[in-house]
Amino acid sequence: MRIKEKLKQIKDRLKDPFNIEGLEEDFLELESLIKGTSKEELRMIYKDYEEIKKLFRRNVEILKRLYEVK
């Protein structure tokens, strides 16, 4: 299952908030994979996708705080 592998790859990269190189391309590829995936498969990967969203939000907050100008 290609989409499952892509989700795992993105999740592993998001564990490091400073590993942003190539992330945009990964999300674009994920978007195209999601468009071609059946509803059954989407239900199966929903939990992984939600974890990615949480990690991404966490990283944005970390970077936002780090680069906040005071």
PDB file of C-alpha atoms in Angstrom:
ATOM      1  CA  MET A   1       0.000   0.000   0.000  1.00  0.00           C
ATOM      2  CA  ARG A   2       1.847   3.080  -1.294  1.00  0.00           C
ATOM      3  CA  ILE A   3      -0.137   5.620   0.735  1.00  0.00           C
ATOM      4  CA  LYS A   4       0.628   3.824   4.004  1.00  0.00           C
ATOM      5  CA  GLU A   5       4.358   3.962   3.204  1.00  0.00           C
ATOM      6  CA  LYS A   6       4.162   7.673   2.369  1.00  0.00           C
ATOM      7  CA  LEU A   7       2.349   8.396   5.636  1.00  0.00           C
ATOM      8  CA  LYS A   8       5.015   6.535   7.590  1.00  0.00           C
ATOM      9  CA  GLN A   9       7.774   8.420   5.779  1.00  0.00           C
ATOM     10  CA  ILE A  10       6.170  11.792   6.536  1.00  0.00           C
ATOM     11  CA  LYS A  11       5.492  10.835  10.143  1.00  0.00           C
ATOM     12  CA  ASP A  12       9.131   9.857  10.646  1.00  0.00           C
ATOM     13  CA  ARG A  13      10.295  13.157   9.157  1.00  0.00           C
ATOM     14  CA  LEU A  14       7.906  15.207  11.296  1.00  0.00           C
ATOM     15  CA  LYS A  15       9.324  13.762  14.495  1.00  0.00           C
ATOM     16  CA  ASP A  16      12.144  16.286  14.038  1.00  0.00           C
ATOM     17  CA  PRO A  17      10.598  19.779  13.842  1.00  0.00           C
ATOM     18  CA  PHE A  18      13.636  21.094  11.952  1.00  0.00           C
ATOM     19  CA  ASN A  19      13.502  18.492   9.170  1.00  0.00           C
ATOM     20  CA  ILE A  20      11.472  20.521   6.693  1.00  0.00           C
ATOM     21  CA  GLU A  21      13.459  19.993   3.505  1.00  0.00           C
ATOM     22  CA  GLY A  22      11.277  18.357   0.854  1.00  0.00           C
ATOM     23  CA  LEU A  23       8.242  18.284   3.119  1.00  0.00           C
ATOM     24  CA  GLU A  24       6.102  20.286   0.708  1.00  0.00           C
ATOM     25  CA  GLU A  25       6.719  17.745  -2.061  1.00  0.00           C
ATOM     26  CA  ASP A  26       5.845  14.910   0.315  1.00  0.00           C
ATOM     27  CA  PHE A  27       2.518  16.538   1.179  1.00  0.00           C
ATOM     28  CA  LEU A  28       1.745  17.170  -2.488  1.00  0.00           C
ATOM     29  CA  GLU A  29       2.469  13.522  -3.272  1.00  0.00           C
ATOM     30  CA  LEU A  30       0.313  12.465  -0.322  1.00  0.00           C
ATOM     31  CA  GLU A  31      -2.513  14.642  -1.621  1.00  0.00           C
ATOM     32  CA  SER A  32      -2.379  12.967  -5.040  1.00  0.00           C
ATOM     33  CA  LEU A  33      -2.281   9.521  -3.407  1.00  0.00           C
ATOM     34  CA  ILE A  34      -5.319  10.366  -1.277  1.00  0.00           C
ATOM     35  CA  LYS A  35      -7.271  11.411  -4.373  1.00  0.00           C
ATOM     36  CA  GLY A  36      -6.708   7.992  -5.928  1.00  0.00           C
ATOM     37  CA  THR A  37      -7.444   5.948  -2.813  1.00  0.00           C
ATOM     38  CA  SER A  38     -10.656   4.094  -2.088  1.00  0.00           C
ATOM     39  CA  LYS A  39     -12.843   5.051   0.860  1.00  0.00           C
ATOM     40  CA  GLU A  40     -12.030   1.755   2.555  1.00  0.00           C
ATOM     41  CA  GLU A  41      -8.302   2.441   2.414  1.00  0.00           C
ATOM     42  CA  LEU A  42      -8.840   6.007   3.617  1.00  0.00           C
ATOM     43  CA  ARG A  43     -10.665   4.686   6.662  1.00  0.00           C
ATOM     44  CA  MET A  44      -7.730   2.383   7.363  1.00  0.00           C
ATOM     45  CA  ILE A  45      -5.157   5.185   7.252  1.00  0.00           C
ATOM     46  CA  TYR A  46      -7.230   7.844   9.004  1.00  0.00           C
ATOM     47  CA  LYS A  47      -5.470   7.368  12.353  1.00  0.00           C
ATOM     48  CA  ASP A  48      -2.025   7.755  10.761  1.00  0.00           C
ATOM     49  CA  TYR A  49      -3.172  10.874   8.931  1.00  0.00           C
ATOM     50  CA  GLU A  50      -4.472  12.400  12.172  1.00  0.00           C
ATOM     51  CA  GLU A  51      -1.125  11.697  13.865  1.00  0.00           C
ATOM     52  CA  ILE A  52       0.652  13.506  11.042  1.00  0.00           C
ATOM     53  CA  LYS A  53      -1.625  16.506  11.456  1.00  0.00           C
ATOM     54  CA  LYS A  54      -0.865  16.617  15.199  1.00  0.00           C
ATOM     55  CA  LEU A  55       2.881  16.362  14.620  1.00  0.00           C
ATOM     56  CA  PHE A  56       2.724  19.073  11.982  1.00  0.00           C
ATOM     57  CA  ARG A  57       0.798  21.421  14.282  1.00  0.00           C
ATOM     58  CA  ARG A  58       3.269  20.711  17.072  1.00  0.00           C
ATOM     59  CA  ASN A  59       6.190  21.539  14.787  1.00  0.00           C
ATOM     60  CA  VAL A  60       4.587  24.769  13.635  1.00  0.00           C
ATOM     61  CA  GLU A  61       4.098  25.825  17.257  1.00  0.00           C
ATOM     62  CA  ILE A  62       7.693  24.935  18.149  1.00  0.00           C
ATOM     63  CA  LEU A  63       9.076  26.911  15.224  1.00  0.00           C
ATOM     64  CA  LYS A  64       6.691  29.783  15.859  1.00  0.00           C
ATOM     65  CA  ARG A  65       7.835  30.091  19.473  1.00  0.00           C
ATOM     66  CA  LEU A  66      11.471  29.675  18.532  1.00  0.00           C
ATOM     67  CA  TYR A  67      11.458  32.420  15.923  1.00  0.00           C
ATOM     68  CA  GLU A  68       9.061  34.738  17.727  1.00  0.00           C
ATOM     69  CA  VAL A  69      10.428  38.249  17.855  1.00  0.00           C
ATOM     70  CA  LYS A  70      10.029  39.948  21.214  1.00  0.00           C
TER      71      LYS A  70
END
